[in-house]
Short mmCIF file of C-alpha atoms in Angstrom, two decimals:
data_model
loop_
_atom_site.label_atom_id
_atom_site.label_comp_id
_atom_site.label_asym_id
_atom_site.label_seq_id
_atom_site.Cartn_x
_atom_site.Cartn_y
_atom_site.Cartn_z
CA MET P 1 106.13 -8.51 106.40
CA GLY P 2 109.14 -10.75 105.80
CA LEU P 3 111.35 -12.30 108.44
CA PHE P 4 114.09 -9.74 107.75
CA ASP P 5 111.77 -6.83 108.53
CA THR P 6 110.56 -8.60 111.68
CA LEU P 7 114.18 -9.06 112.77
CA LYS P 8 114.97 -5.44 111.95
CA GLY P 9 112.10 -4.36 114.21
CA TYR P 10 113.45 -6.41 117.12
CA LEU P 11 116.94 -4.98 116.61
CA ALA P 12 115.51 -1.46 116.65
CA GLU P 13 113.78 -2.29 119.95
CA GLU P 14 117.11 -3.58 121.35
CA ARG P 15 115.59 -6.99 122.08
CA LEU P 16 117.62 -10.14 122.71
CA ILE P 17 116.74 -12.24 119.65
CA ALA P 18 118.26 -14.95 117.44
CA THR P 19 117.98 -16.49 113.99
CA ALA P 20 118.72 -20.09 113.05
CA THR P 21 119.79 -20.72 109.43
CA ILE P 22 120.35 -24.04 107.68
CA VAL P 23 123.75 -23.64 105.97
CA ALA P 24 124.32 -27.21 104.76
CA VAL P 25 121.98 -30.15 104.47
CA PRO P 26 122.10 -33.65 102.88
CA GLU P 27 119.73 -34.39 99.98
CA ALA P 28 117.11 -36.55 101.67
CA ALA P 29 116.41 -34.34 104.68
CA ALA P 30 113.25 -32.22 104.83
CA ALA P 31 115.08 -28.90 105.04
CA ALA P 32 116.80 -26.66 102.52
CA VAL P 33 119.94 -24.52 102.55
CA GLY P 34 118.89 -21.00 103.49
CA ASP P 35 115.85 -22.06 105.58
CA LYS P 36 115.64 -19.67 108.47
CA PHE P 37 113.56 -18.85 111.50
CA ILE P 38 113.58 -16.45 114.41
CA VAL P 39 113.82 -17.76 117.97
CA HIS P 40 112.81 -15.74 121.03
CA PRO P 41 114.55 -16.21 124.39
CA ASP P 42 111.42 -18.00 125.66
CA GLY P 43 111.63 -20.51 122.80
CA ARG P 44 108.87 -18.96 120.71
CA VAL P 45 109.50 -19.33 116.95
CA GLU P 46 108.64 -17.10 113.96
CA GLY P 47 109.08 -18.20 110.36
CA ALA P 48 107.97 -21.07 108.17
CA PHE P 49 110.09 -23.98 109.41
CA PRO P 50 108.33 -27.30 109.98
CA ASP P 51 107.69 -28.13 113.61
CA GLY P 52 109.43 -31.34 114.53
CA ALA P 53 112.43 -32.97 116.17
CA LEU P 54 114.99 -30.87 114.25
CA ARG P 55 113.34 -27.56 115.06
CA ALA P 56 112.94 -28.53 118.71
CA ALA P 57 116.67 -29.39 118.95
CA ILE P 58 117.69 -26.14 117.25
CA VAL P 59 115.39 -24.06 119.47
CA ARG P 60 116.85 -25.68 122.58
CA ASP P 61 120.41 -24.80 121.49
CA THR P 62 119.37 -21.30 120.40
CA VAL P 63 117.80 -20.48 123.75
CA ARG P 64 121.05 -21.60 125.43
CA ALA P 65 123.13 -19.48 123.05
CA GLN P 66 120.95 -16.46 123.85
CA ARG P 67 121.72 -16.87 127.54
CA ARG P 68 125.43 -16.63 126.71
CA GLU P 69 124.77 -13.86 124.17
CA ASP P 70 126.96 -15.78 121.74
CA SER P 71 126.42 -16.96 118.16
CA VAL P 72 127.24 -20.62 117.53
CA ARG P 73 127.47 -23.23 114.76
CA ARG P 74 125.79 -26.59 115.41
CA THR P 75 125.34 -29.85 113.53
CA TYR P 76 122.35 -32.16 113.87
CA ASP P 77 121.71 -35.72 112.75
CA ALA P 78 119.77 -35.62 109.47
CA ALA P 79 117.51 -38.35 110.91
CA LEU P 80 115.87 -35.60 112.97
CA ALA P 81 114.40 -34.29 109.69
CA GLY P 82 113.75 -37.52 107.81
CA GLY P 83 117.26 -37.80 106.37
CA GLU P 84 119.83 -40.58 106.57
CA PRO P 85 121.03 -41.25 110.12
CA GLY P 86 124.68 -40.24 110.48
CA GLU P 87 124.45 -37.49 107.86
CA LEU P 88 124.65 -33.99 109.21
CA ILE P 89 122.58 -30.84 108.99
CA ASP P 90 124.63 -27.69 109.58
CA VAL P 91 122.94 -24.79 111.34
CA PHE P 92 124.22 -21.31 112.11
CA ILE P 93 122.63 -19.87 115.24
CA GLU P 94 123.09 -16.12 115.28
CA VAL P 95 122.39 -14.27 118.51
CA TYR P 96 121.67 -10.56 118.39
CA ALA P 97 122.41 -9.09 121.82
CA PRO P 98 121.15 -5.60 122.66
CA SER P 99 123.73 -2.86 122.10
CA PRO P 100 125.49 -1.72 125.25
CA HIS P 101 124.10 1.48 126.72
CA LEU P 102 126.30 4.30 128.01
CA ILE P 103 124.70 6.84 130.32
CA LEU P 104 126.65 10.05 130.89
CA PHE P 105 125.79 12.18 133.89
CA GLY P 106 126.98 15.66 133.06
CA GLY P 107 127.11 17.09 129.55
CA ASP P 108 130.53 18.58 130.25
CA HIS P 109 133.30 19.01 127.68
CA ILE P 110 134.59 15.43 128.07
CA ALA P 111 131.11 14.07 127.28
CA ILE P 112 131.33 15.39 123.71
CA PRO P 113 134.26 13.24 122.45
CA LEU P 114 133.12 10.39 124.73
CA THR P 115 129.71 10.32 123.02
CA HIS P 116 131.43 10.28 119.65
CA TYR P 117 133.74 7.35 120.53
CA ALA P 118 130.90 5.40 122.16
CA LYS P 119 128.68 5.76 119.09
CA GLU P 120 131.53 4.56 116.87
CA LEU P 121 131.86 1.49 119.14
CA GLY P 122 128.16 0.66 118.87
CA PHE P 123 126.89 1.98 122.20
CA ARG P 124 123.56 3.71 122.68
CA VAL P 125 124.31 6.96 124.47
CA THR P 126 122.11 8.88 126.89
CA ILE P 127 123.11 12.29 128.27
CA VAL P 128 121.67 13.37 131.61
CA ASP P 129 122.15 16.90 132.90
CA ALA P 130 119.85 19.26 134.77
CA ARG P 131 121.44 22.17 132.91
CA SER P 132 119.91 22.45 129.44
CA ARG P 133 122.81 24.56 128.22
CA PHE P 134 124.98 21.46 128.74
CA ALA P 135 122.43 18.86 127.65
CA ASN P 136 121.13 19.80 124.22
CA ARG P 137 121.09 18.58 120.62
CA GLU P 138 123.60 21.17 119.41
CA ARG P 139 126.25 19.81 121.78
CA PHE P 140 125.26 16.15 121.30
CA PRO P 141 123.97 15.58 117.77
CA GLU P 142 124.89 11.86 117.98
CA ALA P 143 123.30 11.08 121.37
CA ASP P 144 120.37 8.66 121.29
CA GLU P 145 118.63 10.40 124.17
CA ILE P 146 119.09 13.64 126.08
CA ILE P 147 117.40 13.91 129.46
CA VAL P 148 117.30 17.35 131.05
CA ALA P 149 116.70 16.44 134.69
CA TRP P 150 118.41 15.93 138.02
CA PRO P 151 119.88 12.44 138.45
CA ASP P 152 117.23 11.26 140.96
CA LYS P 153 114.46 12.03 138.53
CA ALA P 154 116.42 10.71 135.54
CA PHE P 155 116.97 7.29 137.19
CA SER P 156 113.21 6.86 137.51
CA GLN P 157 112.89 7.00 133.71
CA LEU P 158 116.08 5.13 132.78
CA HIS P 159 116.23 1.38 132.22
CA VAL P 160 119.50 0.14 133.74
CA ASP P 161 120.63 -3.49 133.41
CA PRO P 162 123.94 -5.38 133.15
CA SER P 163 124.44 -4.06 129.61
CA THR P 164 124.46 -0.48 130.98
CA TYR P 165 127.62 1.55 131.59
CA ILE P 166 127.49 4.73 133.66
CA ALA P 167 130.04 7.55 133.59
CA ILE P 168 129.66 10.47 135.98
CA LEU P 169 131.43 13.41 134.41
CA SER P 170 130.21 16.40 136.35
CA HIS P 171 132.55 18.06 138.81
CA ASP P 172 129.53 19.57 140.53
CA PRO P 173 128.59 17.72 143.75
CA LYS P 174 124.93 18.68 143.19
CA LEU P 175 124.95 16.35 140.15
CA ASP P 176 127.80 14.01 141.02
CA GLU P 177 126.54 12.89 144.44
CA PRO P 178 122.97 11.90 143.52
CA ALA P 179 124.25 10.32 140.29
CA THR P 180 126.74 8.18 142.23
CA ARG P 181 124.15 7.15 144.83
CA GLY P 182 121.63 6.34 142.09
CA ALA P 183 124.17 4.33 140.06
CA LEU P 184 125.11 2.22 143.11
CA GLY P 185 121.45 1.26 143.41
CA THR P 186 121.47 -0.36 139.95
CA ASP P 187 123.08 -3.47 138.46
CA ALA P 188 124.99 -1.40 135.87
CA ARG P 189 128.05 -3.19 134.49
CA TYR P 190 130.31 -0.17 134.98
CA ILE P 191 130.26 2.93 137.15
CA GLY P 192 133.02 5.51 136.70
CA ALA P 193 133.26 8.89 138.36
CA ILE P 194 135.50 11.76 137.34
CA GLY P 195 137.69 13.63 139.80
CA ALA P 196 141.24 13.59 141.11
CA ARG P 197 142.45 10.95 143.55
CA LYS P 198 141.66 13.25 146.50
CA THR P 199 138.10 13.80 145.22
CA HIS P 200 137.64 10.05 145.02
CA ILE P 201 138.95 9.50 148.56
CA ASP P 202 136.46 12.12 149.79
CA ARG P 203 133.70 10.48 147.74
CA ARG P 204 134.44 7.08 149.27
CA ALA P 205 134.38 8.53 152.79
CA ARG P 206 131.11 10.34 152.15
CA LEU P 207 129.41 7.27 150.67
CA GLY P 208 130.70 5.23 153.62
CA ARG P 209 129.08 7.67 156.06
CA GLU P 210 125.85 7.35 154.06
CA GLY P 211 125.85 3.62 154.79
CA PHE P 212 127.27 2.16 151.56
CA THR P 213 129.54 -0.86 152.15
CA ASP P 214 133.15 -0.99 150.88
CA GLU P 215 132.09 -3.67 148.44
CA GLN P 216 129.46 -1.37 146.95
CA ILE P 217 131.82 1.61 146.85
CA ASP P 218 134.52 -0.53 145.16
CA ARG P 219 132.23 -0.75 142.12
CA ILE P 220 133.08 2.88 141.33
CA HIS P 221 136.04 3.37 139.02
CA GLY P 222 137.72 6.51 140.33
CA PRO P 223 139.66 8.38 139.13
CA ILE P 224 137.80 7.37 135.99
CA GLY P 225 139.53 5.80 132.99
CA LEU P 226 142.67 3.83 132.22
CA ASP P 227 145.88 5.71 132.92
CA LEU P 228 146.87 6.61 129.36
CA GLY P 229 148.54 9.81 130.49
CA GLY P 230 146.34 12.05 128.33
CA LYS P 231 145.32 15.58 129.28
CA THR P 232 142.93 16.92 126.64
CA PRO P 233 139.17 16.22 126.82
CA ALA P 234 139.45 13.83 123.84
CA GLU P 235 142.35 11.97 125.47
CA ILE P 236 140.49 11.65 128.78
CA ALA P 237 137.39 10.47 126.91
CA LEU P 238 139.58 7.85 125.21
CA SER P 239 140.85 6.57 128.58
CA ILE P 240 137.23 6.32 129.82
CA ILE P 241 135.91 4.46 126.79
CA ALA P 242 138.99 2.18 126.89
CA GLU P 243 138.19 1.29 130.51
CA ILE P 244 134.55 0.63 129.56
CA VAL P 245 135.53 -1.65 126.68
CA ALA P 246 137.98 -3.50 128.95
CA THR P 247 135.21 -3.96 131.54
CA ARG P 248 132.85 -5.22 128.87
CA TYR P 249 135.31 -7.98 127.98
CA ASP P 250 136.32 -8.69 131.60
CA ARG P 251 139.81 -7.29 131.33
CA HIS P 252 141.15 -5.66 134.45
CA PHE P 253 143.92 -3.13 134.58
CA VAL P 254 145.72 -1.69 137.57
CA PRO P 255 143.67 1.37 138.60
CA ALA P 256 145.36 4.61 137.68
CA PRO P 257 146.20 5.78 141.23
CA GLU P 258 148.23 2.64 141.94
CA ALA P 259 150.20 2.67 138.71
CA ALA P 260 153.09 5.06 139.12
CA ALA P 261 153.62 7.42 136.20
CA PRO P 262 157.09 7.04 134.62
CA SER P 263 158.20 10.42 135.93
CA GLU P 264 157.09 9.45 139.43
CA ALA P 265 158.91 6.12 139.21
CA LYS P 266 162.06 7.92 138.11
CA ARG P 267 161.76 10.33 141.03
CA THR P 268 161.35 7.41 143.43
CA LEU P 269 164.40 5.69 141.94
CA GLY P 270 166.38 8.93 142.18
CA ALA P 271 165.43 9.34 145.85
CA LEU P 272 166.36 5.70 146.50
CA GLU P 273 169.78 6.11 144.88
CA GLU P 274 170.34 9.24 146.93
CA ALA P 275 169.42 7.37 150.10
CA VAL P 276 171.82 4.56 149.20
CA GLU P 277 174.60 7.09 148.63
CA VAL P 278 173.87 8.76 151.97
CA ALA P 279 173.85 5.39 153.71
CA GLY P 280 177.15 4.51 152.04
CA ASP P 281 178.89 7.66 153.33
CA MET Z 1 124.13 -6.90 111.33
CA ARG Z 2 123.58 -3.49 112.89
CA ASP Z 3 126.56 -2.03 111.01
CA VAL Z 4 125.17 -2.99 107.61
CA LEU Z 5 121.42 -2.47 108.22
CA PRO Z 6 121.07 1.23 107.33
CA THR Z 7 122.84 0.75 103.98
CA ILE Z 8 120.81 -2.37 103.18
CA GLU Z 9 117.67 -0.33 103.84
CA THR Z 10 118.80 2.36 101.40
CA TRP Z 11 119.35 -0.26 98.70
CA ARG Z 12 116.02 -1.96 99.35
CA GLU Z 13 114.15 1.34 99.31
CA ARG Z 14 115.61 1.91 95.86
CA GLY Z 15 114.20 -1.47 94.84
CA ASP Z 16 117.59 -3.17 94.45
CA ASP Z 17 118.17 -6.83 95.29
CA VAL Z 18 120.64 -7.55 98.06
CA ALA Z 19 122.78 -10.52 99.09
CA LEU Z 20 124.08 -11.06 102.59
CA ALA Z 21 127.34 -12.84 103.47
CA THR Z 22 127.87 -13.98 107.07
CA VAL Z 23 130.88 -15.54 108.81
CA VAL Z 24 129.39 -18.82 110.09
CA LYS Z 25 132.54 -20.61 111.24
CA VAL Z 26 136.04 -19.59 112.27
CA TYR Z 27 138.97 -21.89 113.05
CA GLY Z 28 142.09 -20.51 114.63
CA SER Z 29 142.68 -16.80 114.41
CA ALA Z 30 140.30 -14.97 112.12
CA PRO Z 31 140.08 -11.22 111.59
CA ARG Z 32 136.27 -11.07 111.92
CA PRO Z 33 134.09 -12.90 114.45
CA LEU Z 34 131.13 -15.24 113.93
CA GLY Z 35 128.18 -13.29 112.56
CA ALA Z 36 130.30 -10.61 110.84
CA LYS Z 37 128.54 -9.47 107.69
CA LEU Z 38 129.14 -8.15 104.21
CA ALA Z 39 126.15 -6.99 102.19
CA VAL Z 40 126.23 -6.54 98.42
CA SER Z 41 123.68 -4.77 96.21
CA ALA Z 42 122.67 -5.78 92.69
CA ARG Z 43 124.36 -2.56 91.54
CA GLY Z 44 127.65 -3.82 92.95
CA GLU Z 45 127.88 -1.73 96.09
CA MET Z 46 129.32 -3.28 99.28
CA VAL Z 47 129.06 -2.59 103.01
CA GLY Z 48 130.62 -4.40 105.98
CA SER Z 49 133.29 -7.12 105.88
CA VAL Z 50 133.78 -10.81 106.54
CA SER Z 51 137.59 -10.84 106.71
CA GLY Z 52 140.47 -8.44 106.78
CA GLY Z 53 139.76 -7.88 103.10
CA CYS Z 54 141.41 -11.03 101.79
CA VAL Z 55 138.35 -13.08 100.78
CA GLU Z 56 136.02 -10.18 100.02
CA GLY Z 57 136.58 -10.47 96.27
CA ALA Z 58 135.50 -14.11 96.11
CA VAL Z 59 132.57 -13.44 98.48
CA TYR Z 60 131.49 -10.50 96.32
CA ASP Z 61 131.34 -12.76 93.24
CA ALA Z 62 129.33 -15.38 95.14
CA ALA Z 63 126.96 -12.64 96.37
CA GLN Z 64 126.30 -11.42 92.81
CA GLU Z 65 125.68 -15.03 91.81
CA ALA Z 66 123.23 -15.46 94.73
CA ILE Z 67 121.28 -12.36 93.63
CA LYS Z 68 120.99 -13.79 90.10
CA THR Z 69 120.14 -17.41 90.98
CA GLY Z 70 118.29 -16.86 94.28
CA GLU Z 71 120.35 -19.69 95.79
CA SER Z 72 122.33 -19.69 99.02
CA LYS Z 73 125.84 -21.08 99.26
CA LEU Z 74 128.37 -22.03 101.92
CA LEU Z 75 131.94 -20.98 101.11
CA HIS Z 76 135.13 -22.31 102.75
CA PHE Z 77 138.35 -20.33 102.91
CA GLY Z 78 141.55 -21.55 104.48
CA ILE Z 79 145.29 -21.83 104.05
CA THR Z 80 144.93 -25.36 102.66
CA ASP Z 81 142.40 -24.13 100.16
CA GLU Z 82 143.80 -23.17 96.79
CA LEU Z 83 141.52 -20.17 96.39
CA ALA Z 84 142.34 -18.85 99.84
CA PHE Z 85 146.03 -19.25 99.08
CA GLU Z 86 145.49 -17.22 95.94
CA VAL Z 87 143.62 -14.49 97.76
CA GLY Z 88 145.91 -14.87 100.77
CA LEU Z 89 144.09 -15.22 104.07
CA ALA Z 90 146.64 -13.10 105.90
CA CYS Z 91 145.70 -14.34 109.35
CA GLY Z 92 146.37 -17.97 108.46
CA GLY Z 93 142.99 -18.98 109.84
CA THR Z 94 140.12 -20.75 108.16
CA ILE Z 95 136.64 -19.32 107.81
CA GLU Z 96 133.30 -20.32 106.37
CA VAL Z 97 131.03 -17.70 104.87
CA PHE Z 98 127.35 -18.25 104.12
CA VAL Z 99 126.09 -16.21 101.17
CA GLU Z 100 122.33 -15.80 100.76
CA PRO Z 101 120.02 -13.62 98.72
CA LEU Z 102 118.05 -11.31 101.02
CA ARG Z 103 114.63 -12.72 100.17
CA TRP Z 104 113.48 -13.66 103.65
#
């Protein structure tokens, strides 16, 4: 099996992996343009590249790049591979990070366009719902995994890490509450829960009574999604995936409840003007 | 890579040779990030992209060449470069693209 097929296998397994490729090299050095090897996060190497000072230096940089999940271009002194000191060997270190994983609790109507958008953006998508009429292949042909189970049970078979995003879409407290509790017990990158502002206030109070700290509860984005003003399931799904993408790249927007809608702002202004007029009388 | 993999597999299953082009350096603003890929089949099909479309033509030619010769090549494109001016790197950035035959 060639290196490409090996790499393909690791990508399919969603492993953190990297390749190092020589892209430019001076004549005398013992390396050729196109030479390539795979580097594992623990520094293990696959591929026919001579062990030596150059490989050791590249592996060290590759392991670092994997920690940052970022590809990088590096140059090395050709002397490391028997070339002329001062001449440079150019290496492209390509890091393949696992795809982000979106877990949807509740196969409700919003989950359908949300799954579609998430797939387009390169997410793996898992649907969890105890109701098989909501969680099935006909509704979610694009989902990577469909788990028909209650959230408590589902969490025991889900792998959640900082590349995981969780959206709780069910309006049913029987699903919503255990899903929220379970999500708070993980190191998921994002937790969003659907429901109006009032629902979210109630949710915060309930979680507080259950012993969750404010800091823990603050992890929940509620009402879910950026305030794009949309109303249809597809528009709401768009606001949710937009918030997830923003979170992924560390962008923070004013949560929807604090941002006044234009109509509301106008009303406030109108009331203010009225008050000024009254005061002026 | 993930975006181009399924298509590359289809080509390989057919027995066609493939060349892979990868963005290996970007200076300034560039439309595609490091690692962005364009794959080309011996039959002339393409999948993926390494720029907003402005250097794809030149990269395509280099990819066909790589399939024929079996040799890898590093290409530079930038506003100071005559070729890039011709093809018009709309973003005004400079990129390097590594083109290699998929024989690894």
